[in-house]
Short mmCIF file of C-alpha atoms and ligand atoms in Angstrom, two decimals:
data_model
loop_
_atom_site.label_atom_id
_atom_site.label_comp_id
_atom_site.label_asym_id
_atom_site.label_seq_id
_atom_site.Cartn_x
_atom_site.Cartn_y
_atom_site.Cartn_z
CA UNK A 1 135.11 98.22 97.45
CA UNK A 2 136.91 97.40 94.27
CA UNK A 3 135.79 93.63 93.60
CA UNK A 4 132.70 93.73 91.11
CA UNK A 5 129.79 92.26 93.00
CA UNK A 6 128.45 88.72 92.04
CA UNK A 7 125.00 87.77 93.52
CA UNK A 8 124.58 85.55 96.90
CA UNK A 9 123.80 82.61 94.69
CA UNK A 10 126.71 82.86 93.04
CA UNK A 11 129.35 84.16 95.98
CA UNK A 12 127.85 80.39 97.51
CA UNK A 13 128.76 78.57 94.18
CA UNK A 14 132.29 79.67 94.25
CA UNK A 15 132.54 78.41 97.83
CA UNK A 16 135.83 79.82 98.76
CA UNK A 17 138.23 82.91 98.63
CA UNK A 18 137.10 87.03 98.76
CA UNK A 19 133.61 87.79 97.23
CA UNK A 20 131.30 91.26 97.30
CA UNK A 21 127.88 90.77 97.36
CA UNK A 22 125.01 93.52 97.46
CA UNK A 23 121.80 93.32 99.12
CA UNK A 24 119.37 94.25 101.87
CA UNK A 25 119.84 93.42 106.04
CA UNK A 26 117.21 90.61 106.20
CA UNK A 27 117.71 90.02 109.49
CA UNK A 28 120.75 91.43 112.34
CA UNK A 29 121.84 91.04 115.91
CA UNK A 30 124.95 92.17 117.66
CA UNK A 31 126.54 92.24 120.01
CA UNK A 32 129.63 94.31 121.94
CA UNK A 33 132.14 92.19 119.37
CA UNK A 34 130.30 90.48 116.59
CA UNK A 35 127.57 91.83 114.04
CA UNK A 36 125.89 89.06 112.21
CA UNK A 37 124.08 90.58 109.17
CA UNK A 38 121.15 87.88 107.03
CA UNK A 39 121.94 89.50 103.60
CA UNK A 40 119.63 88.43 101.02
CA UNK A 41 119.27 89.73 97.49
CA UNK A 42 117.06 88.42 94.79
CA UNK A 43 118.68 84.97 94.44
CA UNK A 44 119.05 83.80 98.21
CA UNK A 45 120.62 85.02 101.89
CA UNK A 46 123.92 85.08 103.33
CA UNK A 47 124.93 85.04 106.93
CA UNK A 48 127.51 87.92 107.06
CA UNK A 49 129.65 88.49 110.18
CA UNK A 50 132.03 91.78 111.41
CA UNK A 51 133.76 91.70 114.40
CA UNK A 52 134.97 94.94 116.01
CA UNK A 53 138.44 94.41 116.28
CA UNK A 54 138.53 94.95 112.15
CA UNK A 55 136.25 98.02 112.35
CA UNK A 56 136.80 99.61 115.58
CA UNK A 57 136.15 102.96 114.55
CA UNK A 58 132.85 102.61 112.75
CA UNK A 59 131.44 100.01 115.48
CA UNK A 60 128.64 102.94 116.41
CA UNK A 61 127.34 102.60 112.77
CA UNK A 62 127.79 99.14 112.35
CA UNK A 63 125.62 98.65 115.54
CA UNK A 64 123.30 101.01 114.61
CA UNK A 65 122.52 99.05 111.07
CA UNK A 66 118.65 97.67 110.80
CA UNK A 67 116.02 95.77 108.46
CA UNK A 68 116.23 96.38 105.22
CA UNK A 69 119.00 98.87 104.95
CA UNK A 70 120.86 98.02 101.36
CA UNK A 71 124.15 97.53 101.62
CA UNK A 72 127.45 96.60 99.93
CA UNK A 73 129.36 93.37 101.31
CA UNK A 74 132.85 92.60 101.01
CA UNK A 75 134.95 89.56 102.52
CA UNK A 76 136.18 85.60 102.75
CA UNK A 77 133.44 83.02 102.17
CA UNK A 78 133.06 79.74 103.82
CA UNK A 79 131.46 76.90 104.09
CA UNK A 80 129.60 76.89 107.66
CA UNK A 81 127.19 74.06 109.00
CA UNK A 82 125.79 76.48 111.99
CA UNK A 83 124.81 79.58 109.17
CA UNK A 84 120.99 79.68 108.19
CA UNK A 85 121.94 78.89 104.43
CA UNK A 86 124.92 76.95 104.81
CA UNK A 87 127.87 79.53 104.02
CA UNK A 88 129.31 82.04 106.14
CA UNK A 89 131.12 85.82 104.74
CA UNK A 90 133.66 87.27 106.98
CA UNK A 91 133.02 91.18 106.30
CA UNK A 92 136.44 92.43 105.35
CA UNK A 93 134.90 95.42 104.03
CA UNK A 94 130.67 97.15 103.69
CA UNK A 95 129.06 100.38 102.39
CA UNK A 96 125.88 101.57 103.21
CA UNK A 97 123.61 102.23 100.19
CA UNK A 98 120.41 103.15 101.34
CA UNK A 99 119.60 102.96 105.48
CA UNK A 100 116.41 101.99 106.63
CA UNK A 101 115.19 102.66 110.26
CA UNK A 102 112.37 100.92 112.38
CA UNK A 103 110.88 99.11 109.37
CA UNK A 104 107.72 98.90 109.97
CA UNK A 105 106.95 95.23 108.90
CA UNK A 106 107.84 92.85 111.62
CA UNK A 107 106.64 89.83 113.27
CA UNK A 108 103.41 88.31 113.25
CA UNK A 109 101.14 91.23 111.80
CA UNK A 110 97.90 90.80 110.35
CA UNK A 111 96.52 89.92 107.32
CA UNK A 112 95.87 93.59 106.66
CA UNK A 113 98.34 95.59 108.39
CA UNK A 114 100.55 93.14 105.40
CA UNK A 115 97.89 94.41 102.83
CA UNK A 116 98.24 98.05 103.53
CA UNK A 117 102.23 98.24 103.89
CA UNK A 118 101.77 95.30 100.64
CA UNK A 119 104.65 97.73 98.85
CA UNK A 120 106.85 96.59 101.73
CA UNK A 121 105.99 93.33 102.44
CA UNK A 122 107.15 91.84 98.74
CA UNK A 123 110.16 91.54 100.55
CA UNK A 124 109.22 88.63 102.15
CA UNK A 125 110.66 85.52 101.28
CA UNK A 126 107.17 84.19 101.30
CA UNK A 127 106.05 86.37 98.68
CA UNK A 128 109.39 85.63 96.51
CA UNK A 129 108.73 82.88 96.28
CA UNK A 130 105.69 83.42 95.39
CA UNK A 131 106.14 86.58 92.66
CA UNK A 132 109.15 83.67 91.07
CA UNK A 133 106.58 81.19 90.70
CA UNK A 134 104.18 83.83 89.24
CA UNK A 135 107.52 84.74 86.44
CA UNK A 136 107.56 80.73 85.68
CA UNK A 137 104.12 80.17 85.32
CA UNK A 138 104.22 83.46 82.53
CA UNK A 139 107.40 82.58 81.15
CA UNK A 140 105.88 78.82 80.72
CA UNK A 141 102.16 80.23 78.97
CA UNK A 142 104.25 82.08 76.24
CA UNK A 143 106.87 79.56 75.39
CA UNK A 144 104.00 76.95 75.09
CA UNK A 145 102.10 78.99 72.51
CA UNK A 146 105.29 79.99 70.48
CA UNK A 147 106.45 76.42 70.67
CA UNK A 148 102.87 75.42 69.32
CA UNK A 149 102.32 77.71 66.44
CA UNK A 150 100.51 80.64 67.42
CA UNK A 151 101.29 84.76 67.18
CA UNK A 152 100.76 86.68 70.16
CA UNK A 153 98.29 89.10 69.50
CA UNK A 154 96.57 92.63 71.66
CA UNK A 155 93.23 93.28 71.80
CA UNK A 156 91.95 96.60 73.21
CA UNK A 157 91.36 96.98 76.81
CA UNK A 158 88.69 100.02 76.57
CA UNK A 159 85.62 97.79 75.20
CA UNK A 160 82.19 98.47 73.99
CA UNK A 161 80.74 94.90 74.02
CA UNK A 162 80.34 92.41 76.67
CA UNK A 163 81.30 89.17 76.50
CA UNK A 164 81.02 87.25 80.09
CA UNK A 165 77.53 89.22 80.97
CA UNK A 166 76.89 92.79 82.12
CA UNK A 167 76.52 92.35 85.89
CA UNK A 168 80.21 92.13 86.32
CA UNK A 169 81.72 95.00 83.84
CA UNK A 170 83.30 98.00 85.12
CA UNK A 171 82.20 101.14 83.08
CA UNK A 172 84.73 103.57 82.20
CA UNK A 173 83.95 107.25 82.24
CA UNK A 174 85.38 107.99 78.06
CA UNK A 175 85.09 111.41 77.49
CA UNK A 176 81.64 112.10 78.84
CA UNK A 177 80.66 108.61 76.63
CA UNK A 178 79.04 106.01 79.19
CA UNK A 179 79.06 102.34 77.42
CA UNK A 180 82.77 101.87 77.40
CA UNK A 181 83.86 98.94 79.62
CA UNK A 182 87.13 97.88 80.38
CA UNK A 183 87.84 93.96 78.88
CA UNK A 184 86.56 91.00 80.86
CA UNK A 185 88.09 88.62 77.96
CA UNK A 186 90.24 89.57 74.80
CA UNK A 187 87.46 87.24 73.52
CA UNK A 188 85.50 89.42 70.71
CA UNK A 189 88.21 91.32 69.59
CA UNK A 190 90.09 87.91 69.35
CA UNK A 191 87.79 85.99 67.28
CA UNK A 192 88.09 88.67 63.88
CA UNK A 193 92.04 88.22 64.14
CA UNK A 194 91.86 84.48 63.37
CA UNK A 195 90.60 84.83 59.85
CA UNK A 196 93.87 86.78 59.73
CA UNK A 197 96.79 85.15 61.78
CA UNK A 198 94.58 81.94 62.54
CA UNK A 199 95.74 80.57 65.93
CA UNK A 200 96.42 83.44 68.09
CA UNK A 201 96.93 83.84 72.16
CA UNK A 202 98.09 86.53 74.46
CA UNK A 203 98.52 87.15 78.14
CA UNK A 204 96.84 90.43 79.38
CA UNK A 205 94.72 91.97 82.32
CA UNK A 206 90.78 91.46 82.28
CA UNK A 207 88.59 93.24 84.77
CA UNK A 208 85.37 91.95 86.72
CA UNK A 209 83.30 93.61 88.84
CA UNK A 210 82.92 91.20 91.02
CA UNK A 211 81.41 92.13 93.97
CA UNK A 212 81.41 88.64 96.04
CA UNK A 213 84.49 88.42 98.32
CA UNK A 214 85.86 85.23 97.63
CA UNK A 215 89.02 83.50 98.13
CA UNK A 216 89.50 82.99 94.41
CA UNK A 217 88.29 86.52 92.35
CA UNK A 218 90.04 89.30 91.93
CA UNK A 219 88.47 92.91 90.14
CA UNK A 220 91.78 92.66 88.23
CA UNK A 221 93.68 89.80 86.92
CA UNK A 222 96.05 88.09 83.70
CA UNK A 223 94.37 86.46 81.52
CA UNK A 224 95.92 84.09 79.53
CA UNK A 225 93.68 83.30 75.89
CA UNK A 226 94.25 82.00 73.18
CA UNK A 227 91.65 81.44 70.04
CA UNK A 228 92.40 78.60 66.61
CA UNK A 229 90.04 78.02 63.69
CA UNK A 230 89.60 75.38 61.57
CA UNK A 231 89.31 73.01 65.20
CA UNK A 232 87.09 70.28 66.27
CA UNK A 233 86.15 71.08 70.06
CA UNK A 234 88.63 68.60 71.47
CA UNK A 235 91.42 70.82 70.14
CA UNK A 236 90.97 73.17 72.72
CA UNK A 237 90.83 71.01 75.46
CA UNK A 238 94.10 69.18 73.97
CA UNK A 239 95.75 72.51 74.26
CA UNK A 240 94.35 73.09 77.83
CA UNK A 241 95.13 69.80 79.17
CA UNK A 242 99.11 70.37 77.48
CA UNK A 243 99.41 74.29 78.55
CA UNK A 244 98.98 72.72 82.43
CA UNK A 245 101.16 70.15 82.11
CA UNK A 246 103.90 72.57 80.73
CA UNK A 247 103.55 75.02 83.42
CA UNK A 248 103.91 72.41 85.82
CA UNK A 249 106.66 71.35 84.47
CA UNK A 250 108.35 74.09 83.87
CA UNK A 251 107.61 75.14 87.80
CA UNK A 252 108.55 71.91 88.94
CA UNK A 253 111.88 72.27 87.25
CA UNK A 254 112.69 75.94 88.10
CA UNK A 255 111.16 76.56 91.24
CA UNK A 256 111.72 73.25 93.88
CA UNK A 257 113.30 75.57 96.15
CA UNK A 258 109.95 78.15 96.83
CA UNK A 259 107.83 75.40 96.93
CA UNK A 260 109.69 73.98 99.74
CA UNK A 261 109.91 77.38 101.10
CA UNK A 262 105.93 76.98 100.43
CA UNK A 263 106.06 74.21 101.99
CA UNK A 264 103.87 72.74 99.01
CA UNK A 265 103.69 68.73 98.57
CA UNK A 266 105.01 67.96 95.21
CA UNK A 267 103.38 64.53 94.92
CA UNK A 268 100.00 66.74 94.67
CA UNK A 269 101.38 68.26 91.82
CA UNK A 270 102.91 65.19 90.16
CA UNK A 271 99.89 63.38 88.34
CA UNK A 272 99.17 66.38 86.78
CA UNK A 273 102.21 66.13 84.62
CA UNK A 274 102.40 62.29 84.27
CA UNK A 275 98.61 61.71 83.97
CA UNK A 276 95.51 62.50 81.52
CA UNK A 277 93.02 64.82 82.87
CA UNK A 278 89.83 63.22 83.73
CA UNK A 279 87.13 64.27 81.42
CA UNK A 280 83.37 64.30 81.73
CA UNK A 281 80.21 65.92 80.97
CA UNK A 282 78.24 68.01 83.16
CA UNK A 283 75.22 65.55 83.13
CA UNK A 284 77.84 63.01 84.61
CA UNK A 285 79.34 65.18 87.44
CA UNK A 286 75.92 65.63 88.25
CA UNK A 287 75.39 61.81 88.58
CA UNK A 288 78.78 61.50 90.09
CA UNK A 289 78.54 64.17 92.62
CA UNK A 290 74.95 62.51 93.75
CA UNK A 291 76.49 59.37 93.79
CA UNK A 292 79.86 60.15 95.75
CA UNK A 293 79.68 63.43 97.19
CA UNK A 294 75.61 62.55 98.18
CA UNK A 295 75.33 66.42 96.35
CA UNK A 296 72.29 66.71 94.39
CA UNK A 297 72.36 69.26 91.86
CA UNK A 298 69.22 69.96 89.66
CA UNK A 299 69.56 69.24 85.85
CA UNK A 300 70.62 72.97 83.84
CA UNK A 301 71.83 74.59 87.10
CA UNK A 302 75.54 75.49 86.65
CA UNK A 303 77.97 73.81 89.22
CA UNK A 304 78.64 75.74 92.68
CA UNK A 305 82.28 76.40 94.34
CA UNK A 306 81.08 74.08 96.83
CA UNK A 307 80.14 71.10 94.05
CA UNK A 308 83.50 71.88 92.23
CA UNK A 309 85.36 71.27 95.28
CA UNK A 310 83.51 68.04 96.01
CA UNK A 311 83.81 67.00 92.57
CA UNK A 312 88.10 67.87 92.13
CA UNK A 313 88.56 66.48 95.34
CA UNK A 314 87.85 62.73 93.90
CA UNK A 315 90.93 63.28 91.24
CA UNK A 316 94.58 64.45 91.49
CA UNK A 317 94.46 65.76 88.23
CA UNK A 318 92.34 68.49 87.21
CA UNK A 319 88.74 67.61 85.94
CA UNK A 320 87.78 69.22 82.56
CA UNK A 321 84.00 69.15 83.03
CA UNK A 322 81.89 69.61 79.37
CA UNK A 323 78.77 69.60 77.41
CA UNK A 324 77.32 72.51 80.16
CA UNK A 325 73.23 73.82 79.69
CA UNK A 326 73.20 76.31 76.90
CA UNK A 327 71.42 78.66 79.43
CA UNK A 328 74.25 78.39 82.10
CA UNK A 329 76.77 79.68 79.67
CA UNK A 330 77.60 82.90 77.51
CA UNK A 331 75.92 83.31 74.11
CA UNK A 332 78.68 81.91 71.57
CA UNK A 333 78.92 79.03 72.89
CA UNK A 334 78.13 76.29 70.32
CA UNK A 335 75.19 74.31 70.51
CA UNK A 336 76.15 70.82 70.51
CA UNK A 337 74.92 69.25 67.30
CA UNK A 338 73.51 66.16 69.27
CA UNK A 339 71.62 67.96 71.96
CA UNK A 340 70.34 71.41 71.52
CA UNK A 341 70.68 71.66 75.35
CA UNK A 342 74.43 71.68 75.67
CA UNK A 343 77.03 73.42 74.84
CA UNK A 344 80.44 72.42 73.24
CA UNK A 345 82.68 74.70 76.75
CA UNK A 346 84.63 73.20 79.22
CA UNK A 347 85.63 74.37 82.44
CA UNK A 348 88.66 72.96 84.01
CA UNK A 349 88.88 72.45 87.76
CA UNK A 350 91.87 72.56 89.54
CA UNK A 351 92.75 69.63 92.41
CA UNK A 352 92.19 70.15 95.37
CA UNK A 353 89.57 72.20 95.05
CA UNK A 354 91.35 74.98 94.11
CA UNK A 355 88.32 75.98 91.62
CA UNK A 356 87.80 77.03 87.71
CA UNK A 357 91.31 77.58 86.17
CA UNK A 358 90.14 77.39 82.44
CA UNK A 359 87.27 78.30 80.49
CA UNK A 360 86.85 77.70 76.83
CA UNK A 361 84.28 76.59 74.02
CA UNK A 362 83.82 76.58 70.53
CA UNK A 363 82.34 79.12 68.89
CA UNK A 364 79.34 79.22 67.66
CA UNK A 365 79.92 80.07 63.99
CA UNK A 366 76.27 80.54 61.90
CA UNK A 367 75.25 83.95 61.74
CA UNK A 368 71.49 83.47 62.26
CA UNK A 369 72.30 81.02 65.34
CA UNK A 370 74.87 83.59 66.73
CA UNK A 371 72.30 86.42 66.79
CA UNK A 372 69.42 84.75 67.85
CA UNK A 373 70.84 83.51 70.87
CA UNK A 374 72.47 87.07 71.55
CA UNK A 375 68.35 88.05 71.64
CA UNK A 376 67.49 85.44 74.05
CA UNK A 377 70.20 86.48 76.62
CA UNK A 378 68.88 90.02 76.26
CA UNK A 379 71.45 91.29 74.19
CA UNK A 380 71.32 93.87 71.29
CA UNK A 381 72.77 92.20 68.39
CA UNK A 382 73.08 95.58 66.62
CA UNK A 383 75.62 96.48 69.15
CA UNK A 384 77.73 93.66 67.99
CA UNK A 385 77.72 94.34 64.05
CA UNK A 386 81.54 93.97 63.79
CA UNK A 387 81.23 90.68 65.53
CA UNK A 388 78.88 89.47 63.66
CA UNK A 389 80.72 90.70 60.51
CA UNK A 390 83.37 87.88 61.29
CA UNK A 391 80.74 85.60 60.38
CA UNK A 392 78.93 86.95 57.16
CA UNK A 393 82.33 86.58 55.06
CA UNK A 394 84.33 83.25 54.92
CA UNK A 395 82.95 82.00 58.30
CA UNK A 396 84.57 79.17 59.73
CA UNK A 397 84.77 76.74 63.08
CA UNK A 398 86.85 78.10 65.89
CA UNK A 399 87.14 78.14 69.25
CA UNK A 400 89.49 78.87 72.15
CA UNK A 401 89.91 79.46 75.88
CA UNK A 402 90.48 81.59 79.08
CA UNK A 403 93.33 80.42 81.96
CA UNK A 404 92.93 82.71 85.15
CA UNK A 405 97.41 82.99 85.49
CA UNK A 406 96.49 83.86 89.28
CA UNK A 407 93.98 81.14 89.61
CA UNK A 408 96.91 78.76 88.56
CA UNK A 409 99.63 80.38 90.68
CA UNK A 410 96.87 80.13 93.46
CA UNK A 411 96.72 76.36 92.61
CA UNK A 412 100.57 75.71 92.00
CA UNK A 413 101.74 77.21 94.99
CA UNK A 414 98.68 75.95 97.21
CA UNK A 415 97.59 79.40 98.68
CA UNK A 416 95.11 80.10 100.56
CA UNK A 417 94.06 83.09 99.24
CA UNK A 418 94.09 84.25 95.11
CA UNK A 419 94.93 87.76 96.79
CA UNK A 420 99.20 86.33 96.84
CA UNK A 421 99.37 84.94 93.61
CA UNK A 422 99.64 88.65 92.27
CA UNK A 423 101.67 91.99 93.65
CA UNK A 424 99.04 94.34 93.80
CA UNK A 425 96.03 92.58 94.42
CA UNK A 426 93.00 94.42 93.65
CA UNK A 427 89.30 93.50 94.75
CA UNK A 428 85.78 94.50 95.92
CA UNK A 429 87.54 95.99 98.72
CA UNK A 430 91.29 96.77 97.96
CA UNK A 431 92.41 99.25 95.38
CA UNK A 432 95.12 100.66 97.54
CA UNK A 433 98.47 100.89 97.48
O1 LIG B 1 85.04 81.72 82.16
P1 LIG B 1 86.07 83.07 81.64
O2 LIG B 1 84.21 84.47 82.85
O3 LIG B 1 85.76 82.43 80.03
C1 LIG B 1 86.43 83.93 79.29
O4 LIG B 1 86.23 84.95 79.77
C2 LIG B 1 85.57 83.56 77.74
N1 LIG B 1 85.84 84.77 77.19
C3 LIG B 1 87.74 83.12 77.83
C4 LIG B 1 87.51 82.41 76.40
O5 LIG B 1 87.15 81.37 75.76
N2 LIG B 1 88.82 83.45 75.62
O6 LIG B 1 87.00 83.49 82.46
C5 LIG B 1 88.23 82.49 82.71
C6 LIG B 1 88.93 82.33 82.92
C7 LIG B 1 88.02 81.56 84.52
O7 LIG B 1 88.31 80.25 83.97
C8 LIG B 1 89.27 81.55 85.48
O8 LIG B 1 90.16 80.77 85.83
C9 LIG B 1 89.67 83.38 85.10
O9 LIG B 1 89.19 83.55 84.54
N3 LIG B 1 88.54 84.41 85.79
C10 LIG B 1 89.13 84.84 87.01
N4 LIG B 1 90.52 84.98 88.02
C11 LIG B 1 90.29 85.62 88.88
N5 LIG B 1 89.48 87.03 89.51
C12 LIG B 1 88.16 86.76 88.50
N6 LIG B 1 87.12 87.58 88.93
C13 LIG B 1 88.16 85.73 87.64
N7 LIG B 1 87.10 85.43 86.14
C14 LIG B 1 87.75 84.81 85.81
MG1 LIG B 2 84.00 80.59 83.60
#
């Protein structure tokens, strides 16, 4: 065992000669004379064969090797069309690093069981594939913003104001004080910083006390948010569209094997990078829902999941719905200068019924107007003094958006449930392991 290990993928690239690899036993089967081990590392898997004639004295140990045992293996690699990944290592030496007995996860286990054993289920090829796509998505977000002149900026997670509705706040016992919550968004602490850095972004956890059990809500999710200044409303949508195009481009470049494993139809993703997104106002959306989907929505009501689903199924690219009624949207959204009933806000709805992936808006930058909006929505403006100060000293047009990273991963991977888009999902019912 004096050769240094290389990854299984590197060993396969080498294709012949002696190699040393390390990993975990993904599958094993054996007979009196032969032991087959499928070894897994983070790159891929490879079939390894041990022959009794080479290891007669150690055969009992070899015969007992079970799945998830970690090992180092040295041997001769060669192409073999019968092997699952096209190569085989004929083992000449091995070392058991960490034995594993009776690994709890086998075939056909319930969703609940897999959730209880999430820490072990992360080793499945399915979770590995999703986590690799997730890593690409995070990388692409940072890359997009950094390449476009944004500073990375962070906001506190303990916050004393709400921005997205009091009903979904997680209260924290902060040394006996009760008016402290976990961040729902960075936004109210990000807006003050555009008066300094102008264009900023973050990728950070957000928390929502969602009481609903849906396939798209987590209580803790990763939130990619941006805020820009001196801009127009359209700039926000343009950045959102370019960001999503960049993410999907990167995933298609880097994660074809993972998408294949997840049986994701790439044709469903390609229009997103090739074609402009659909843009329509809320009022236009209601008309389309009525005419094409036979769904009647009363003007002024927010779009429900089922309506969003039906709307997005009409197109093969994300749909950006703008100019929602003021009363269904947050207090900080800018009133449309041409129509006081609607706001300059936008929701990006993913194709195939995956729902809202981005929510954004131009921000109301007039001090008196924003105070009025806070009061109308039952808030006490005196609690927002620090925020209102931003409008007192050199207020400028500004705006931004937030993108739910797991929602994007769910869509890009074509997952049924958002829970698989994050390593340890937190929902109303689950906060362990
Ligand atoms: O639409 P939301 O509530 O908007 C905001 O928080 C703004 N302050 C963002 C901003 O302008 N800076 O949330 C933004 C996005 C949604 O579009 C959705 O993708 C995601 O966050 N999201 C969730 N993802 C998973 N689980 C939940 N419970 C989510 N709630 C929102
Ligand atoms: Mg929203």
